[in-house]
Amino acid sequence: MDLTEKTLESKTIFEGKILTVQLDKARLPDGSVAGREVCRHPGGVAVLPLEEDGTVSLVRQYRYPFHREILELPAGKLDRGEDHRPAAARELGEETGLEAGELLYLGALYASPGFCDEVLHMYLGRKLKQSAAHPDEDEFLDVVKMPLEELVERVMSGEISDAKTVALTLKARLFLEREQK
């Protein structure tokens, strides 16, 4: 069965610094027409920076949509057309001051495919060197360090529920287990 939906009409209703919102009409597989609200996003990156001793650096920052502080892995938005590997290195340095001598690509995830085209690229950073963090002008955060195993437990208990942090933590943990075999 072909499940393809064909775009019949597309209208941009908002264009912001981070995202563009489109209101589309699409022909469905059965021939009917439905409205589709689509957020266009340039994509992002996230890095799990792992020290030799098993410590991970996270960032705690206030997330306005939830009106609370959230603990998450260092991450950021891609500039339109930007390659994700240098962006991952940039975001890691900006938010934590860390430079990864080894940046391993662990794949990508679709953040919320029901309405948004954001693709988030995930990296494991190792062989880390510390220098000064230099967050963006409007970015206020604290770096929090914890053992990887504690991070996994906080993810599994639901204490940490940021999607990119959950996915990357579990992928990195599984990658590391397989690497040791």
XYZ file of C-alpha atoms in Angstrom:
181
model
C 0.000 0.000 0.000
C 1.325 3.440 -0.950
C 1.003 5.759 2.075
C 2.385 8.853 0.316
C 0.636 12.187 0.871
C 1.002 14.687 -1.991
C 1.299 18.402 -1.210
C -1.334 20.345 -3.109
C -0.825 23.754 -1.556
C 1.612 25.283 0.900
C 1.382 28.649 2.621
C 3.989 30.081 5.006
C 2.123 31.639 7.928
C 5.103 32.464 10.169
C 8.824 32.869 9.620
C 10.955 33.281 12.732
C 14.572 33.054 13.785
C 14.322 29.368 14.710
C 11.437 27.977 12.704
C 9.023 28.530 9.848
C 5.405 27.423 10.090
C 3.528 26.273 7.010
C -0.139 25.467 6.525
C -0.429 22.859 3.772
C -3.162 20.943 2.016
C -2.292 17.374 1.104
C -3.955 14.633 -0.893
C -4.152 11.493 1.225
C -3.719 7.909 -0.045
C -7.506 7.480 -0.268
C -7.862 10.620 -2.438
C -9.288 12.886 0.247
C -7.672 16.222 1.175
C -6.447 17.172 4.655
C -4.768 20.147 6.264
C -1.210 19.767 7.540
C 0.564 22.157 9.900
C 4.318 21.862 9.419
C 7.162 23.459 11.379
C 10.350 23.768 9.324
C 13.494 23.666 11.460
C 17.146 23.657 10.304
C 17.985 20.735 12.602
C 20.234 20.386 15.570
C 23.030 18.534 17.290
C 23.590 16.991 20.715
C 26.768 15.667 22.300
C 27.312 13.310 25.202
C 30.781 14.374 26.432
C 32.309 11.406 28.258
C 35.418 11.822 30.408
C 37.926 8.959 30.833
C 36.557 8.343 34.355
C 32.981 7.900 33.083
C 31.789 11.400 34.015
C 29.379 13.204 31.690
C 28.940 16.991 31.439
C 25.357 18.207 31.139
C 23.858 21.673 31.151
C 21.081 22.957 33.369
C 19.102 25.772 31.819
C 15.722 27.420 32.007
C 13.454 26.303 29.183
C 10.794 28.915 28.612
C 8.090 26.678 27.039
C 8.060 24.559 30.235
C 8.766 27.464 32.630
C 11.360 25.461 34.511
C 14.989 24.430 34.522
C 15.851 21.272 32.597
C 18.979 19.130 32.803
C 20.122 18.082 29.332
C 23.131 17.220 27.227
C 24.934 20.040 25.399
C 23.054 20.753 22.185
C 22.136 23.430 19.726
C 20.556 24.459 16.471
C 22.228 24.129 13.118
C 22.563 27.205 10.967
C 20.741 26.648 7.673
C 22.910 24.424 5.461
C 25.549 23.863 8.172
C 27.280 20.478 8.474
C 26.359 18.811 11.765
C 29.841 17.592 12.828
C 31.436 21.062 13.170
C 28.195 22.300 14.721
C 28.424 19.579 17.393
C 32.001 20.615 18.198
C 30.940 24.282 18.310
C 27.986 23.684 20.633
C 30.040 21.504 22.966
C 32.657 24.249 23.265
C 30.161 27.070 23.665
C 28.133 25.385 26.385
C 30.771 23.475 28.363
C 34.178 24.710 27.227
C 35.046 21.140 26.230
C 36.830 20.131 23.045
C 36.430 16.518 21.925
C 39.495 14.860 20.408
C 37.120 12.118 19.258
C 33.581 12.859 18.074
C 31.691 9.682 17.177
C 28.457 9.972 15.206
C 25.697 7.862 16.768
C 22.957 8.691 14.278
C 20.013 11.014 14.028
C 16.483 11.211 15.362
C 13.315 12.921 14.209
C 12.384 15.090 17.174
C 8.629 15.246 16.526
C 7.760 13.925 13.046
C 4.023 14.478 13.366
C 4.429 18.191 12.690
C 8.119 19.161 12.527
C 10.948 18.298 10.111
C 13.738 18.790 12.685
C 16.517 16.188 12.488
C 18.782 16.006 15.520
C 22.281 14.542 15.045
C 23.789 12.746 18.043
C 27.461 12.432 18.969
C 29.582 10.801 21.635
C 32.506 13.037 22.537
C 35.651 11.528 24.052
C 39.303 12.496 24.608
C 38.106 15.767 26.095
C 40.128 18.906 26.813
C 38.776 21.666 29.038
C 38.869 25.370 28.219
C 36.490 28.250 28.931
C 32.829 27.990 27.940
C 31.455 30.807 25.794
C 27.660 30.514 25.621
C 25.582 32.625 23.257
C 24.672 36.096 24.498
C 21.106 35.053 25.410
C 22.085 31.650 26.839
C 22.363 31.188 30.609
C 23.316 27.759 31.900
C 25.233 25.787 34.509
C 27.415 22.797 33.720
C 26.570 19.765 35.845
C 28.829 16.704 35.951
C 27.712 13.212 36.896
C 28.708 9.604 36.269
C 27.217 8.074 33.122
C 25.522 5.393 35.227
C 23.748 8.057 37.310
C 22.614 9.771 34.103
C 21.230 6.463 32.814
C 19.364 5.948 36.120
C 17.903 9.463 35.998
C 16.781 8.862 32.410
C 15.222 5.502 33.303
C 13.429 6.909 36.369
C 11.925 9.730 34.298
C 13.727 12.432 36.263
C 15.385 13.470 32.990
C 12.848 13.535 30.164
C 14.405 15.764 27.499
C 14.052 13.650 24.332
C 17.532 14.216 22.908
C 19.145 13.522 26.272
C 17.125 10.332 26.769
C 17.839 9.001 23.279
C 21.520 9.932 23.187
C 22.192 8.656 26.706
C 20.710 5.249 25.941
C 22.347 5.025 22.495
C 25.748 5.968 23.939
C 25.389 3.473 26.782
C 24.552 0.668 24.338
C 27.367 1.740 21.992
C 29.860 1.629 24.883
C 28.642 -1.804 26.023
C 29.024 -3.196 22.515
C 32.454 -1.576 22.156
C 33.674 -3.402 25.275
C 32.718 -6.853 23.908
